[in-house]
Amino acid sequence: MSYDDFLAGEPLIVTAALTGGVHGKEANPNLPETPEEIGRAAAEVEEAGASVVHLHARRPNGERTFATERFQEIDDAVRRHADDVIVQHSTGGTGAPDADRHRPLRTDPPPEMASLDMGPLNRYDHLTSENTRGLVDSLHEEMVDRGIKPELEVFNDGHLNEVRGLLERRELADPVYATLIFGPGTLTPPRPRNFLNAVDNFPDGALFNTLGFGRHQLPFATMGILFGGHVRVGLEDNVYYRRGELAESNAQLVERVVRLAEELGREVATPARARAVLEL
Amino acid sequence: MTCPYLEYRERTADRQFDESRAYCAAADRFVQPMRADICNDRYGLEHDRHCEIFLEHAGDEADANDDEGEATEG
């Protein structure tokens, strides 16, 4: 994907990461945590122009859970409130046993998409999300069995090598779809030259999604729009609307990026169009 | 075993929640949901090995700065 794809008028897929598993209402009270809150937020972002919702599950007190049953409750709420949005489950989870990482894949019906982390990242001072190749392969195996499209999460440039390694050892359904992630710590440093470098190193024919953390969310979304990629925004990745001002909702963040895309002349995909682009 | 500094509170002077949330009495603040796994020693995590706040309060020289973490798990 490239600037030529932008000029060619490829539609933009907007993903809304509604809740995440790291921070919660202690960071922004508008962040949805319960199934009902997440379901309503899904409807709001769909109305605002998102075609994919990226979901994590929470216990009633906001803490993380990987329980299939809780993902089922969330999916049921999303389908009750939203019209046609694509459901994407997270399989990420620092410290969680590998068996638990599979549990988000086992809802009925399965999610249309699920995240697949491409390698390790550091957490705080004493933790690492390992994401071994063995786990990546076993998660991908179950995704294939259940007809779930993987969203490959590329936390840094080394993970581009891991994408190529995955493509060498396993067959992935076309089109390959990966999220390029920019921010602090183990992530690719959020500099425009690094974005261009990542795009240059992307496998031919693959589609990319663009994710910048915190204050980098909007600038990197803009670059994603201009270089023919897709965009992820949401309270999982950024709890602010602007410096010092908490976002009112996930929809507020989606509305802004949709306005930007329209101003730049990029059509925003409906869920049906996004399914066609992603070949779901 | 859970961290001895872990408390569950519905409110402080300026915040209120519908459900009681993890609160770190050592750092005097609410705990991120992912860190609550460490507080509660879930998933094989251990607060006395993996929490820099506990280690600092237990006399370890660990840096308690938590601003460098990433905000997503994929």
GROMACS .gro file of C-alpha atoms in nm:
model
  354
    1MET     CA    1   0.000   0.000   0.000
    2SER     CA    2   0.126   0.346  -0.081
    3TYR     CA    3   0.041   0.705  -0.165
    4ASP     CA    4  -0.073   0.568  -0.502
    5ASP     CA    5  -0.344   0.372  -0.321
    6PHE     CA    6  -0.455   0.695  -0.156
    7LEU     CA    7  -0.471   0.862  -0.497
    8ALA     CA    8  -0.659   0.562  -0.636
    9GLY     CA    9  -0.935   0.617  -0.381
   10GLU     CA   10  -0.909   0.295  -0.184
   11PRO     CA   11  -1.170   0.311   0.097
   12LEU     CA   12  -1.052   0.364   0.454
   13ILE     CA   13  -1.131   0.106   0.721
   14VAL     CA   14  -1.160   0.265   1.066
   15THR     CA   15  -1.114   0.034   1.365
   16ALA     CA   16  -1.225   0.152   1.709
   17ALA     CA   17  -1.036  -0.001   2.003
   18LEU     CA   18  -1.306   0.054   2.260
   19THR     CA   19  -1.165  -0.053   2.595
   20GLY     CA   20  -0.832  -0.242   2.603
   21GLY     CA   21  -0.705  -0.426   2.907
   22VAL     CA   22  -0.433  -0.206   3.052
   23HIS     CA   23  -0.607   0.105   3.184
   24GLY     CA   24  -0.970   0.160   3.281
   25LYS     CA   25  -1.205   0.414   3.428
   26GLU     CA   26  -0.929   0.531   3.662
   27ALA     CA   27  -0.770   0.682   3.349
   28ASN     CA   28  -1.088   0.804   3.179
   29PRO     CA   29  -1.435   0.749   3.331
   30ASN     CA   30  -1.582   0.746   2.976
   31LEU     CA   31  -1.398   0.426   2.887
   32PRO     CA   32  -1.653   0.143   2.848
   33GLU     CA   33  -1.598  -0.169   3.061
   34THR     CA   34  -1.923  -0.361   3.107
   35PRO     CA   35  -2.078  -0.557   2.819
   36GLU     CA   36  -2.365  -0.307   2.805
   37GLU     CA   37  -2.129  -0.010   2.795
   38ILE     CA   38  -1.916  -0.176   2.527
   39GLY     CA   39  -2.223  -0.265   2.323
   40ARG     CA   40  -2.350   0.093   2.330
   41ALA     CA   41  -2.003   0.225   2.245
   42ALA     CA   42  -1.989  -0.013   1.946
   43ALA     CA   43  -2.315   0.128   1.814
   44GLU     CA   44  -2.190   0.484   1.860
   45VAL     CA   45  -1.861   0.426   1.676
   46GLU     CA   46  -2.039   0.242   1.396
   47GLU     CA   47  -2.270   0.541   1.358
   48ALA     CA   48  -1.961   0.764   1.354
   49GLY     CA   49  -1.798   0.563   1.071
   50ALA     CA   50  -1.602   0.276   1.226
   51SER     CA   51  -1.649  -0.061   1.058
   52VAL     CA   52  -1.443  -0.274   1.301
   53VAL     CA   53  -1.453  -0.285   1.682
   54HIS     CA   54  -1.147  -0.424   1.863
   55LEU     CA   55  -1.260  -0.578   2.190
   56HIS     CA   56  -1.114  -0.686   2.524
   57ALA     CA   57  -1.315  -0.829   2.813
   58ARG     CA   58  -1.338  -0.696   3.168
   59ARG     CA   59  -1.455  -0.826   3.502
   60PRO     CA   60  -1.734  -0.624   3.668
   61ASN     CA   61  -1.469  -0.420   3.853
   62GLY     CA   62  -1.290  -0.332   3.527
   63GLU     CA   63  -1.005  -0.581   3.560
   64ARG     CA   64  -0.898  -0.801   3.271
   65THR     CA   65  -1.048  -1.136   3.190
   66PHE     CA   66  -0.992  -1.376   2.904
   67ALA     CA   67  -1.307  -1.578   2.973
   68THR     CA   68  -1.497  -1.693   2.665
   69GLU     CA   69  -1.821  -1.635   2.854
   70ARG     CA   70  -1.743  -1.269   2.911
   71PHE     CA   71  -1.648  -1.219   2.545
   72GLN     CA   72  -1.979  -1.385   2.458
   73GLU     CA   73  -2.170  -1.138   2.676
   74ILE     CA   74  -1.987  -0.850   2.509
   75ASP     CA   75  -2.050  -0.983   2.157
   76ASP     CA   76  -2.417  -1.033   2.237
   77ALA     CA   77  -2.439  -0.673   2.358
   78VAL     CA   78  -2.254  -0.545   2.050
   79ARG     CA   79  -2.488  -0.734   1.818
   80ARG     CA   80  -2.789  -0.613   2.015
   81HIS     CA   81  -2.690  -0.247   1.986
   82ALA     CA   82  -2.492  -0.217   1.661
   83ASP     CA   83  -2.613  -0.292   1.309
   84ASP     CA   84  -2.337  -0.462   1.114
   85VAL     CA   85  -2.004  -0.381   1.272
   86ILE     CA   86  -1.714  -0.630   1.237
   87VAL     CA   87  -1.614  -0.785   1.569
   88GLN     CA   88  -1.242  -0.827   1.635
   89HIS     CA   89  -1.131  -0.991   1.961
   90SER     CA   90  -0.796  -0.929   2.126
   91THR     CA   91  -0.586  -1.234   2.206
   92GLY     CA   92  -0.322  -1.020   2.381
   93GLY     CA   93  -0.251  -1.051   2.751
   94THR     CA   94   0.069  -0.998   2.947
   95GLY     CA   95   0.125  -1.274   3.198
   96ALA     CA   96  -0.181  -1.471   3.095
   97PRO     CA   97  -0.123  -1.843   3.033
   98ASP     CA   98  -0.119  -1.948   2.669
   99ALA     CA   99  -0.440  -2.145   2.719
  100ASP     CA  100  -0.621  -1.829   2.828
  101ARG     CA  101  -0.500  -1.644   2.521
  102HIS     CA  102  -0.706  -1.887   2.310
  103ARG     CA  103  -1.029  -1.831   2.500
  104PRO     CA  104  -1.138  -1.514   2.314
  105LEU     CA  105  -1.151  -1.723   1.994
  106ARG     CA  106  -1.420  -1.958   2.127
  107THR     CA  107  -1.739  -1.753   2.122
  108ASP     CA  108  -2.043  -1.863   1.923
  109PRO     CA  109  -2.029  -1.743   1.653
  110PRO     CA  110  -1.655  -1.681   1.651
  111PRO     CA  111  -1.537  -1.323   1.597
  112GLU     CA  112  -1.477  -1.238   1.232
  113MET     CA  113  -1.127  -1.117   1.324
  114ALA     CA  114  -0.881  -1.152   1.611
  115SER     CA  115  -0.551  -0.990   1.695
  116LEU     CA  116  -0.227  -1.188   1.672
  117ASP     CA  117   0.073  -1.027   1.842
  118MET     CA  118   0.391  -1.075   1.639
  119GLY     CA  119   0.641  -1.087   1.924
  120PRO     CA  120   0.758  -0.972   2.265
  121LEU     CA  121   0.720  -0.634   2.429
  122ASN     CA  122   0.830  -0.503   2.767
  123ARG     CA  123   0.587  -0.409   3.042
  124TYR     CA  124   0.670  -0.184   3.334
  125ASP     CA  125   1.006  -0.277   3.490
  126HIS     CA  126   0.972  -0.649   3.548
  127LEU     CA  127   0.730  -0.795   3.294
  128THR     CA  128   0.742  -0.904   2.930
  129SER     CA  129   0.464  -1.007   2.696
  130GLU     CA  130   0.646  -1.303   2.544
  131ASN     CA  131   0.429  -1.389   2.243
  132THR     CA  132   0.650  -1.681   2.142
  133ARG     CA  133   0.639  -1.815   1.787
  134GLY     CA  134   0.487  -2.131   1.932
  135LEU     CA  135   0.198  -1.931   2.075
  136VAL     CA  136   0.161  -1.730   1.754
  137ASP     CA  137   0.136  -2.051   1.553
  138SER     CA  138  -0.111  -2.215   1.791
  139LEU     CA  139  -0.335  -1.908   1.794
  140HIS     CA  140  -0.320  -1.888   1.416
  141GLU     CA  141  -0.405  -2.257   1.390
  142GLU     CA  142  -0.721  -2.208   1.593
  143MET     CA  143  -0.811  -1.896   1.395
  144VAL     CA  144  -0.787  -2.096   1.072
  145ASP     CA  145  -0.999  -2.376   1.220
  146ARG     CA  146  -1.268  -2.131   1.328
  147GLY     CA  147  -1.262  -1.909   1.019
  148ILE     CA  148  -1.122  -1.604   1.198
  149LYS     CA  149  -0.906  -1.355   1.008
  150PRO     CA  150  -0.590  -1.257   1.198
  151GLU     CA  151  -0.499  -0.894   1.251
  152LEU     CA  152  -0.120  -0.914   1.284
  153GLU     CA  153   0.003  -0.667   1.547
  154VAL     CA  154   0.347  -0.523   1.466
  155PHE     CA  155   0.475  -0.352   1.779
  156ASN     CA  156   0.814  -0.265   1.629
  157ASP     CA  157   1.018  -0.309   1.312
  158GLY     CA  158   1.157  -0.643   1.427
  159HIS     CA  159   0.804  -0.771   1.418
  160LEU     CA  160   0.803  -0.704   1.042
  161ASN     CA  161   1.063  -0.982   1.026
  162GLU     CA  162   0.827  -1.194   1.233
  163VAL     CA  163   0.546  -1.128   0.982
  164ARG     CA  164   0.772  -1.251   0.702
  165GLY     CA  165   0.870  -1.552   0.913
  166LEU     CA  166   0.504  -1.632   0.976
  167LEU     CA  167   0.437  -1.609   0.602
  168GLU     CA  168   0.724  -1.849   0.534
  169ARG     CA  169   0.608  -2.114   0.778
  170ARG     CA  170   0.230  -2.080   0.744
  171GLU     CA  171  -0.021  -1.997   0.472
  172LEU     CA  172  -0.227  -1.688   0.555
  173ALA     CA  173  -0.546  -1.607   0.372
  174ASP     CA  174  -0.528  -1.303   0.144
  175PRO     CA  175  -0.514  -1.020   0.200
  176VAL     CA  176  -0.261  -1.025   0.485
  177TYR     CA  177  -0.366  -0.751   0.726
  178ALA     CA  178  -0.136  -0.603   0.990
  179THR     CA  179  -0.138  -0.308   1.230
  180LEU     CA  180   0.175  -0.093   1.251
  181ILE     CA  181   0.204   0.040   1.606
  182PHE     CA  182   0.398   0.351   1.709
  183GLY     CA  183   0.466   0.481   2.057
  184PRO     CA  184   0.695   0.450   2.362
  185GLY     CA  185   0.886   0.158   2.509
  186THR     CA  186   0.915  -0.148   2.285
  187LEU     CA  187   0.706   0.012   2.013
  188THR     CA  188   0.850   0.166   1.697
  189PRO     CA  189   0.949   0.525   1.785
  190PRO     CA  190   0.672   0.753   1.661
  191ARG     CA  191   0.864   0.941   1.392
  192PRO     CA  192   0.739   0.993   1.036
  193ARG     CA  193   1.056   0.843   0.888
  194ASN     CA  194   0.992   0.524   1.086
  195PHE     CA  195   0.637   0.506   0.952
  196LEU     CA  196   0.768   0.534   0.595
  197ASN     CA  197   1.036   0.276   0.669
  198ALA     CA  198   0.778   0.032   0.808
  199VAL     CA  199   0.557   0.080   0.503
  200ASP     CA  200   0.859   0.024   0.274
  201ASN     CA  201   0.940  -0.301   0.457
  202PHE     CA  202   0.584  -0.430   0.443
  203PRO     CA  203   0.522  -0.751   0.246
  204ASP     CA  204   0.394  -0.694  -0.106
  205GLY     CA  205   0.018  -0.708  -0.131
  206ALA     CA  206  -0.043  -0.682   0.242
  207LEU     CA  207  -0.279  -0.422   0.387
  208PHE     CA  208  -0.171  -0.213   0.684
  209ASN     CA  209  -0.357  -0.047   0.964
  210THR     CA  210  -0.200   0.247   1.152
  211LEU     CA  211  -0.195   0.292   1.528
  212GLY     CA  212  -0.023   0.574   1.718
  213PHE     CA  213  -0.041   0.588   2.096
  214GLY     CA  214  -0.151   0.887   2.299
  215ARG     CA  215  -0.079   1.219   2.133
  216HIS     CA  216   0.057   1.036   1.830
  217GLN     CA  217  -0.284   0.889   1.747
  218LEU     CA  218  -0.405   1.170   1.522
  219PRO     CA  219  -0.079   1.242   1.335
  220PHE     CA  220  -0.024   0.873   1.262
  221ALA     CA  221  -0.385   0.827   1.160
  222THR     CA  222  -0.330   1.109   0.913
  223MET     CA  223  -0.022   0.939   0.772
  224GLY     CA  224  -0.214   0.612   0.748
  225ILE     CA  225  -0.487   0.785   0.548
  226LEU     CA  226  -0.237   0.952   0.315
  227PHE     CA  227  -0.034   0.640   0.246
  228GLY     CA  228  -0.324   0.416   0.157
  229GLY     CA  229  -0.339   0.235   0.488
  230HIS     CA  230  -0.620   0.197   0.737
  231VAL     CA  231  -0.661   0.352   1.081
  232ARG     CA  232  -0.725   0.248   1.441
  233VAL     CA  233  -0.831   0.495   1.709
  234GLY     CA  234  -1.000   0.459   2.044
  235LEU     CA  235  -0.976   0.487   2.421
  236GLU     CA  236  -0.763   0.172   2.447
  237ASP     CA  237  -0.478   0.358   2.285
  238ASN     CA  238  -0.543   0.720   2.375
  239VAL     CA  239  -0.768   0.857   2.651
  240TYR     CA  240  -0.731   1.223   2.546
  241TYR     CA  241  -0.902   1.427   2.276
  242ARG     CA  242  -0.634   1.693   2.296
  243ARG     CA  243  -0.363   1.780   2.545
  244GLY     CA  244  -0.510   1.793   2.895
  245GLU     CA  245  -0.865   1.718   2.776
  246LEU     CA  246  -1.003   1.368   2.824
  247ALA     CA  247  -1.200   1.226   2.531
  248GLU     CA  248  -1.574   1.221   2.584
  249SER     CA  249  -1.616   0.886   2.408
  250ASN     CA  250  -1.473   0.647   2.154
  251ALA     CA  251  -1.715   0.796   1.902
  252GLN     CA  252  -1.560   1.139   1.949
  253LEU     CA  253  -1.222   1.000   1.840
  254VAL     CA  254  -1.378   0.817   1.544
  255GLU     CA  255  -1.573   1.124   1.435
  256ARG     CA  256  -1.252   1.327   1.421
  257VAL     CA  257  -1.063   1.080   1.205
  258VAL     CA  258  -1.362   1.039   0.975
  259ARG     CA  259  -1.379   1.417   0.930
  260LEU     CA  260  -1.010   1.415   0.849
  261ALA     CA  261  -1.045   1.137   0.593
  262GLU     CA  262  -1.335   1.309   0.424
  263GLU     CA  263  -1.144   1.637   0.413
  264LEU     CA  264  -0.853   1.456   0.250
  265GLY     CA  265  -1.084   1.292  -0.001
  266ARG     CA  266  -1.064   0.935   0.131
  267GLU     CA  267  -1.394   0.748   0.137
  268VAL     CA  268  -1.471   0.576   0.468
  269ALA     CA  269  -1.570   0.211   0.433
  270THR     CA  270  -1.900   0.079   0.560
  271PRO     CA  271  -1.882  -0.256   0.741
  272ALA     CA  272  -1.998  -0.428   0.421
  273ARG     CA  273  -1.726  -0.256   0.217
  274ALA     CA  274  -1.468  -0.338   0.483
  275ARG     CA  275  -1.567  -0.707   0.465
  276ALA     CA  276  -1.512  -0.694   0.090
  277VAL     CA  277  -1.168  -0.530   0.128
  278LEU     CA  278  -1.061  -0.776   0.398
  279GLU     CA  279  -1.221  -1.072   0.220
  280LEU     CA  280  -1.401  -1.183   0.535
  281MET     CA  281  -0.173  -1.430   4.840
  282THR     CA  282  -0.233  -1.073   4.736
  283CYS     CA  283  -0.020  -0.764   4.782
  284PRO     CA  284  -0.050  -0.626   5.136
  285TYR     CA  285  -0.088  -0.275   4.990
  286LEU     CA  286  -0.393  -0.378   4.778
  287GLU     CA  287  -0.730  -0.239   4.882
  288TYR     CA  288  -1.061  -0.223   4.695
  289ARG     CA  289  -1.232   0.114   4.715
  290GLU     CA  290  -1.541   0.262   4.555
  291ARG     CA  291  -1.435   0.617   4.621
  292THR     CA  292  -1.168   0.859   4.727
  293ALA     CA  293  -1.205   1.228   4.799
  294ASP     CA  294  -1.247   1.315   4.431
  295ARG     CA  295  -1.342   0.991   4.254
  296GLN     CA  296  -1.631   0.748   4.275
  297PHE     CA  297  -1.698   0.423   4.089
  298ASP     CA  298  -1.997   0.190   4.069
  299GLU     CA  299  -1.778  -0.112   4.151
  300SER     CA  300  -1.494  -0.129   4.398
  301ARG     CA  301  -1.163  -0.096   4.216
  302ALA     CA  302  -0.809  -0.195   4.300
  303TYR     CA  303  -0.630   0.075   4.494
  304CYS     CA  304  -0.261   0.081   4.580
  305ALA     CA  305  -0.223   0.206   4.937
  306ALA     CA  306   0.154   0.233   4.883
  307ALA     CA  307   0.132   0.460   4.580
  308ASP     CA  308  -0.194   0.619   4.702
  309ARG     CA  309  -0.376   0.577   4.371
  310PHE     CA  310  -0.610   0.350   4.178
  311VAL     CA  311  -0.441   0.064   3.999
  312GLN     CA  312  -0.452   0.002   3.625
  313PRO     CA  313  -0.658  -0.313   3.557
  314MET     CA  314  -0.355  -0.493   3.413
  315ARG     CA  315  -0.148  -0.411   3.720
  316ALA     CA  316  -0.425  -0.555   3.937
  317ASP     CA  317  -0.322  -0.896   3.801
  318ILE     CA  318   0.012  -0.841   3.973
  319CYS     CA  319  -0.152  -0.713   4.293
  320ASN     CA  320  -0.366  -1.027   4.302
  321ASP     CA  321  -0.084  -1.264   4.196
  322ARG     CA  322  -0.297  -1.388   3.905
  323TYR     CA  323  -0.161  -1.587   3.611
  324GLY     CA  324   0.159  -1.675   3.796
  325LEU     CA  325   0.249  -1.308   3.845
  326GLU     CA  326   0.398  -1.222   4.184
  327HIS     CA  327   0.368  -0.879   4.340
  328ASP     CA  328   0.700  -0.919   4.524
  329ARG     CA  329   0.883  -0.991   4.197
  330HIS     CA  330   0.691  -0.800   3.932
  331CYS     CA  331   0.563  -0.480   4.096
  332GLU     CA  332   0.816  -0.199   4.111
  333ILE     CA  333   0.596  -0.008   4.355
  334PHE     CA  334   0.596  -0.298   4.603
  335LEU     CA  335   0.968  -0.346   4.554
  336GLU     CA  336   1.037   0.018   4.620
  337HIS     CA  337   0.831   0.012   4.936
  338ALA     CA  338   0.998  -0.311   5.037
  339GLY     CA  339   1.334  -0.137   5.016
  340ASP     CA  340   1.432  -0.237   4.664
  341GLU     CA  341   1.607   0.021   4.451
  342ALA     CA  342   1.368  -0.036   4.160
  343ASP     CA  343   1.250   0.272   3.972
  344ALA     CA  344   0.881   0.336   4.047
  345ASN     CA  345   0.829   0.544   3.731
  346ASP     CA  346   0.546   0.385   3.532
  347ASP     CA  347   0.527   0.630   3.244
  348GLU     CA  348   0.716   0.416   2.992
  349GLY     CA  349   0.470   0.129   2.954
  350GLU     CA  350   0.257   0.057   2.651
  351ALA     CA  351  -0.117   0.102   2.658
  352THR     CA  352  -0.228  -0.192   2.453
  353GLU     CA  353  -0.194  -0.566   2.463
  354GLY     CA  354  -0.284  -0.638   2.105
   0.00000   0.00000   0.00000
